[in-house]
PDB file of C-alpha atoms in Angstrom:
ATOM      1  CA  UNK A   1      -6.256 -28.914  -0.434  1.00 34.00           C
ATOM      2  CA  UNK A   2      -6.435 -25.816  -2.742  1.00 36.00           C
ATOM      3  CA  UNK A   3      -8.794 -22.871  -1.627  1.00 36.00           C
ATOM      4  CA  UNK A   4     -10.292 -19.927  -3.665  1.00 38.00           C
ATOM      5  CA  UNK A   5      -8.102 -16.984  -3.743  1.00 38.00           C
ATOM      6  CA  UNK A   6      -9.514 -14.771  -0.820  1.00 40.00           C
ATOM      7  CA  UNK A   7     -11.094 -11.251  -2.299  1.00 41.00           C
ATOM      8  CA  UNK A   8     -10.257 -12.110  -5.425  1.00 41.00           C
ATOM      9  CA  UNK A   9      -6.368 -11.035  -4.922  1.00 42.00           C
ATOM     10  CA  UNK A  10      -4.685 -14.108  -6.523  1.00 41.00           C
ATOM     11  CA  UNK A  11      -3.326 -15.338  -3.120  1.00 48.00           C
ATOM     12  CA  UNK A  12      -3.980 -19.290  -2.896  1.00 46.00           C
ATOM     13  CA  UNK A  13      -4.951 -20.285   0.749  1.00 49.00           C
ATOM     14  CA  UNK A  14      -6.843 -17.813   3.408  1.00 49.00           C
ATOM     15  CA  UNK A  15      -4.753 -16.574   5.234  1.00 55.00           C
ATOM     16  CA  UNK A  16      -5.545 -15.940   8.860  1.00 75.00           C
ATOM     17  CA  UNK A  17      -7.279 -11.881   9.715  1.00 80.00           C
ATOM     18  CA  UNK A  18      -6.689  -9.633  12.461  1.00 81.00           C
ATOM     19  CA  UNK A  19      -9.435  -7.440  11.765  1.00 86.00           C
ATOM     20  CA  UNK A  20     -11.424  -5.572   8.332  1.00 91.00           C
ATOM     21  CA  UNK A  21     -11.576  -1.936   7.726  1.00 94.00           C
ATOM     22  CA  UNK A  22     -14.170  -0.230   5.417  1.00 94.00           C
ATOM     23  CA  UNK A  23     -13.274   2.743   4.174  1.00 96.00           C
ATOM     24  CA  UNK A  24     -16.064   5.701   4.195  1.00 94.00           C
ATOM     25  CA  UNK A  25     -14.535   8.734   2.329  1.00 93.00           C
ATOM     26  CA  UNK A  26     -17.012  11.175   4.213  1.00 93.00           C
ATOM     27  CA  UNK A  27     -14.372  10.181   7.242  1.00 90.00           C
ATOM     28  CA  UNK A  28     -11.453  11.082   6.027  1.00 93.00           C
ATOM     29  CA  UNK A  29      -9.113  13.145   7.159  1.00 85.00           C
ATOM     30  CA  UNK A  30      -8.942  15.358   4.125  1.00 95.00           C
ATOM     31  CA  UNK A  31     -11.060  16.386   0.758  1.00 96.00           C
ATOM     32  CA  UNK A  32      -9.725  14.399  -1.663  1.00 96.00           C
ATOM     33  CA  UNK A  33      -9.927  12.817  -5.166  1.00 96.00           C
ATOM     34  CA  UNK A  34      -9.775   8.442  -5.779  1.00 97.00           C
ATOM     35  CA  UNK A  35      -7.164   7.815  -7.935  1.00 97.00           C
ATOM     36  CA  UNK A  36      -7.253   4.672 -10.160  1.00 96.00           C
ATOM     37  CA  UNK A  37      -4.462   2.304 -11.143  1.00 95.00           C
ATOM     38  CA  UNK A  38      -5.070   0.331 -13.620  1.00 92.00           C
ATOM     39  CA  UNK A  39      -3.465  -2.530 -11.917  1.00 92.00           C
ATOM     40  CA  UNK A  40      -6.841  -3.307 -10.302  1.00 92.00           C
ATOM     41  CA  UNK A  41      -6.770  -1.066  -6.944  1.00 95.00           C
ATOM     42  CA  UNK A  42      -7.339   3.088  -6.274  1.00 97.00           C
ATOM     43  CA  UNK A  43      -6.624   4.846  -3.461  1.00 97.00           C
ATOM     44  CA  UNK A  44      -8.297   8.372  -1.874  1.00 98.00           C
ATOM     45  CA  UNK A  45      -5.350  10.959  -1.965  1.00 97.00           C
ATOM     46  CA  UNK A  46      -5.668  14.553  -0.806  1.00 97.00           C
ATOM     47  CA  UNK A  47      -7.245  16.639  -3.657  1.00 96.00           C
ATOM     48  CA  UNK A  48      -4.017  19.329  -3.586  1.00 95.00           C
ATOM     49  CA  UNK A  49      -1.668  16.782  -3.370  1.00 96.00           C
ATOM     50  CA  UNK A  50       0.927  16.944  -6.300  1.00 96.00           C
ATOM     51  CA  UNK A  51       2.108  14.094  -8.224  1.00 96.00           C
ATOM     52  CA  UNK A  52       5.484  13.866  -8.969  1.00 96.00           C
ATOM     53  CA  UNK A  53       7.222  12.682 -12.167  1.00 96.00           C
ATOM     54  CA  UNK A  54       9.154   9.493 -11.551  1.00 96.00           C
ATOM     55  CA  UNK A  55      12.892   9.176 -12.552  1.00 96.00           C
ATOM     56  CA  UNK A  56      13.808   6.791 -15.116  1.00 96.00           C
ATOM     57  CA  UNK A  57      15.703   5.104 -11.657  1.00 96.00           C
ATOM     58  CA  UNK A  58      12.959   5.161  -9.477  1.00 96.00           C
ATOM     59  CA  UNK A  59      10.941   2.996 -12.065  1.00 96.00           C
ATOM     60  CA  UNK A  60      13.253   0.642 -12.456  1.00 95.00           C
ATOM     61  CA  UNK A  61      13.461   0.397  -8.943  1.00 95.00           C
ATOM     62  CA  UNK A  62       9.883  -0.661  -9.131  1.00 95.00           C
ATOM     63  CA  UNK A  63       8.285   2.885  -8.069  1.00 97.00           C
ATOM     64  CA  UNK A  64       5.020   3.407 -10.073  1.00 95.00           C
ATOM     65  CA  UNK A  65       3.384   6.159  -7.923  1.00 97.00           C
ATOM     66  CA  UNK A  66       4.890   9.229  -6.251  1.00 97.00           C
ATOM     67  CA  UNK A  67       2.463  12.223  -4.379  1.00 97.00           C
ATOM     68  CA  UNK A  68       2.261  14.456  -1.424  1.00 95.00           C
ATOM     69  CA  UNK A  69       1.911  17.269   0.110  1.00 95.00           C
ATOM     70  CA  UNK A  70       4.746  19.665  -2.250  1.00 92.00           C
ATOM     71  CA  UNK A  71       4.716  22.634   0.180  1.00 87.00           C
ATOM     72  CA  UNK A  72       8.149  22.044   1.004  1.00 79.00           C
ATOM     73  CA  UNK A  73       7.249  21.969   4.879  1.00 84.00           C
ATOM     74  CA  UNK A  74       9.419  20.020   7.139  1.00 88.00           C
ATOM     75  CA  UNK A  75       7.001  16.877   7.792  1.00 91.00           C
ATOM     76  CA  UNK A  76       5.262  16.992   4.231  1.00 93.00           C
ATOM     77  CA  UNK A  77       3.501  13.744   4.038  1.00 95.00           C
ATOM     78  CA  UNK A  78       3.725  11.658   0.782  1.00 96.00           C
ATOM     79  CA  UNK A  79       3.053   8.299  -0.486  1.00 97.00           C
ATOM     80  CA  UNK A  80       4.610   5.827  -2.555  1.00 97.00           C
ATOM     81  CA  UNK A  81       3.055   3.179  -5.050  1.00 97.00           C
ATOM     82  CA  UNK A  82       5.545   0.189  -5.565  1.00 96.00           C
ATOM     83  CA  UNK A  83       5.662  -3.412  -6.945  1.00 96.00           C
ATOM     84  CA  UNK A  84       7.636  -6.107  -7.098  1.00 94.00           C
ATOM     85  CA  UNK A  85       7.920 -10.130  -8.479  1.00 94.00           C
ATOM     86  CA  UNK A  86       5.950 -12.201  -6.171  1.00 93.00           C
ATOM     87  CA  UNK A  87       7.956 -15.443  -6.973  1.00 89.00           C
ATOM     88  CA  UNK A  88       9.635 -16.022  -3.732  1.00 89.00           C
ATOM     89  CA  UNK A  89       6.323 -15.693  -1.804  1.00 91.00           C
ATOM     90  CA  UNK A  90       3.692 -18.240  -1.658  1.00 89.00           C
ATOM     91  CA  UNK A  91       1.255 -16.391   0.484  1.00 91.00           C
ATOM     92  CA  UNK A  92       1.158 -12.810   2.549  1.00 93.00           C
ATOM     93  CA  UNK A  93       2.892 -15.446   5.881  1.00 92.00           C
ATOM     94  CA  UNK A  94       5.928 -15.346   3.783  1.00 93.00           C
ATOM     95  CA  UNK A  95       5.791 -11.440   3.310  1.00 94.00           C
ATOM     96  CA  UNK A  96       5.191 -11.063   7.146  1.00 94.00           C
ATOM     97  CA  UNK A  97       8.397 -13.864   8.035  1.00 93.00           C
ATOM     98  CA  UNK A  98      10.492 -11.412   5.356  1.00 92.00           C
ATOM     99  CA  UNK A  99       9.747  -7.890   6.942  1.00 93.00           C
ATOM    100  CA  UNK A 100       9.953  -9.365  10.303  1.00 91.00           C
ATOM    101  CA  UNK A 101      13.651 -10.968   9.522  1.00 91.00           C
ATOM    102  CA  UNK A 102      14.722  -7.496   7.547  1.00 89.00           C
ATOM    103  CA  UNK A 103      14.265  -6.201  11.580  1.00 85.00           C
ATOM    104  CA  UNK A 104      13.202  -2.680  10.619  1.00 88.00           C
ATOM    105  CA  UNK A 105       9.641  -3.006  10.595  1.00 93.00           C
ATOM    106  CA  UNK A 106       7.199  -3.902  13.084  1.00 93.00           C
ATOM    107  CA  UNK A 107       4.919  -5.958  10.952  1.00 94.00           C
ATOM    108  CA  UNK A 108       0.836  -5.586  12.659  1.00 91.00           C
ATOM    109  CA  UNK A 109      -0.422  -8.885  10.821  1.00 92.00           C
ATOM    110  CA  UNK A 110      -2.762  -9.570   7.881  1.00 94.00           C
ATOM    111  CA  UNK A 111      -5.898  -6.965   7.707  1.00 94.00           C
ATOM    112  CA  UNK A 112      -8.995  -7.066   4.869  1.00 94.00           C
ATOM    113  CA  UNK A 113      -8.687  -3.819   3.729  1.00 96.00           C
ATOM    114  CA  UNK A 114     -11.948  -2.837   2.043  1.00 95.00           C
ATOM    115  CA  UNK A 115     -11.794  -6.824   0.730  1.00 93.00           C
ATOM    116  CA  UNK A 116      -8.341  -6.873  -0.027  1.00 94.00           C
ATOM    117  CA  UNK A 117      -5.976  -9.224   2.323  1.00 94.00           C
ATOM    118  CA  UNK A 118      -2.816  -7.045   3.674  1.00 95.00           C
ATOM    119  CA  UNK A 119      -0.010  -7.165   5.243  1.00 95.00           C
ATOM    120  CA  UNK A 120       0.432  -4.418   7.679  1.00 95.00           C
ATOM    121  CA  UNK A 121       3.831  -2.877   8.930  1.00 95.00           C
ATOM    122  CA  UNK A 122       5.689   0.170  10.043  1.00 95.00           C
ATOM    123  CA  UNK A 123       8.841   1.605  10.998  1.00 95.00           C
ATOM    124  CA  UNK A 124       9.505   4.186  13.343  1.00 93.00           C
ATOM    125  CA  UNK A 125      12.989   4.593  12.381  1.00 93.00           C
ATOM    126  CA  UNK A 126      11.790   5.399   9.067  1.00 94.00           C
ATOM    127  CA  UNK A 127       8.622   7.316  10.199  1.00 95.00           C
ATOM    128  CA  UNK A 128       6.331   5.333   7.566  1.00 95.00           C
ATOM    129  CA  UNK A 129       3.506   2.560   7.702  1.00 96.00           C
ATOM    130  CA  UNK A 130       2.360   0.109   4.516  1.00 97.00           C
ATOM    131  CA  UNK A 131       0.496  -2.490   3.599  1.00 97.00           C
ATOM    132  CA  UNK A 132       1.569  -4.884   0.952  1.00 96.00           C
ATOM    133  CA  UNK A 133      -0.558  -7.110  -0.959  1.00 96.00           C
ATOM    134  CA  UNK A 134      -0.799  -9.301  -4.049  1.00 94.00           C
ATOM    135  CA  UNK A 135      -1.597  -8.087  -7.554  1.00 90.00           C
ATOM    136  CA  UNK A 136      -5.538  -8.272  -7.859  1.00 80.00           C
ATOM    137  CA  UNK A 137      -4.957 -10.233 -11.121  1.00 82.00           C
ATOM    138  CA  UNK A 138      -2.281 -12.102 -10.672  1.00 84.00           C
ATOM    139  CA  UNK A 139      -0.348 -13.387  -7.978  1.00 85.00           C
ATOM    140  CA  UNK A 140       3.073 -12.776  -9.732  1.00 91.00           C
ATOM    141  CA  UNK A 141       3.329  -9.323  -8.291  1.00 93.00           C
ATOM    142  CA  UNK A 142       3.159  -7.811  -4.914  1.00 95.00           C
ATOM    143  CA  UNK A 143       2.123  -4.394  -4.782  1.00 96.00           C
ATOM    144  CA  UNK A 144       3.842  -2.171  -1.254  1.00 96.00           C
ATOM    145  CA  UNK A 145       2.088   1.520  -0.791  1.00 97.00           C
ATOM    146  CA  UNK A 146       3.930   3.517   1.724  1.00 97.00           C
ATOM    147  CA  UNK A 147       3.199   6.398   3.748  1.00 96.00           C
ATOM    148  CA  UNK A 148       5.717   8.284   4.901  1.00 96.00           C
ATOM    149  CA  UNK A 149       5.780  11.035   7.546  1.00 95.00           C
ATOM    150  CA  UNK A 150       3.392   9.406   9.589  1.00 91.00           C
ATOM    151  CA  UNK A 151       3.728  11.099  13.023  1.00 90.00           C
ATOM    152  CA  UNK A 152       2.970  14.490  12.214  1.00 93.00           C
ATOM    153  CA  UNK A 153       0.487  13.393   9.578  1.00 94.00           C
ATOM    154  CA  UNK A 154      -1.157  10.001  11.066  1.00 93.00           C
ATOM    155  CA  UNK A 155      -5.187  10.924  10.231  1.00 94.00           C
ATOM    156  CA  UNK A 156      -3.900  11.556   6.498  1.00 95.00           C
ATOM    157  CA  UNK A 157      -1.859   8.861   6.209  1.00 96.00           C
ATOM    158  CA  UNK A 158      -4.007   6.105   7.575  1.00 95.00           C
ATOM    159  CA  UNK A 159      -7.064   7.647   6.345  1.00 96.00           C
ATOM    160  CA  UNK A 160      -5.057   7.210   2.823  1.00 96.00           C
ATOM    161  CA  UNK A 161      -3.593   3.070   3.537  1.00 96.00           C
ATOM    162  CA  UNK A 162      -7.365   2.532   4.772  1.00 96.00           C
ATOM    163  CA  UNK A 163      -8.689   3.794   1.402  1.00 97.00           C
ATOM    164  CA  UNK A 164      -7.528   0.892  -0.889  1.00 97.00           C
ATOM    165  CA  UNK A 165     -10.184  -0.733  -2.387  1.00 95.00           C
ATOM    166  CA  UNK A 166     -10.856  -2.587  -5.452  1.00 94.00           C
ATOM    167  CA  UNK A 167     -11.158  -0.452  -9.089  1.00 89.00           C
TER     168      UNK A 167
END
């Protein structure tokens, strides 16, 4: 039996929830600015956070966003926009089994982010947390954002994987 995509993301089945997070700006971590992709989702970024210009490698490695903190200090956090072709995934279970086989990530489950079905990992090797979910269009394309410097930055950083929402 085929169900409604859940939220609206393009992802056929509902998959099952560990929790829902609202995101309230006036709680964040930071002052900061939404910004808007117009791939269907915008996230709340620190308002002196620097955007960085993308190499013609990093987009074909399926980079679309690159900011943080550009004062150079040792921990500077930063976060990363990426996509990639859905076609080997039938649902956000398949994205969990993946990261959980790759062995690097600790993968939390599936979360409704401000509507939008997640799946939610880190890596403590790597010092980063993410949540990947499907293109709010279509469910061709998986979107990843990833934090990165998360121990010495975690209110930023979650406050900033919290903030997806809809656009």
């Amino acid at each position: 039996v085929d169900e409604e995509p859940v939220g609206g993301i393009g992802q056929p089945g509902a998959p099952e929830i560990l929790g829902s997070i609202e995101f309230d700006e006036s709680v964040a971590a930071f002052e900061g600015t939404w910004v808007p992709f117009e791939d269907g989702f915008q996230l709340y970024l620190p308002s002196q956070w620097t955007q960085f210009d993308l190499t013609e490698e990093e987009q074909q490695a399926g980079v679309l966003y690159f900011a943080g903190d550009a004062s150079g200090g040792e921990h500077a956090p930063y976060v990363s926009v990426n996509w990639t072709y859905a076609s080997e995934y039938n649902d956000l279970n398949d994205v969990i089994e993946e990261l959980a086989a790759a062995g690097d990530y600790e993968v939390d489950g599936i979360l409704l982010i401000n509507g939008i079905p997640c799946v939610s990992y880190s890596s403590s090797t790597d010092d980063l947390s993410g949540v990947v979910f499907f293109h709010p269009m279509s469910p061709d394309y998986l979107f990843i954002i990833v934090a990165a410097e998360m121990s010495s930055n975690i209110d930023t950083q979650n406050s900033i994987l919290c903030s997806l929402s809809p656009y």
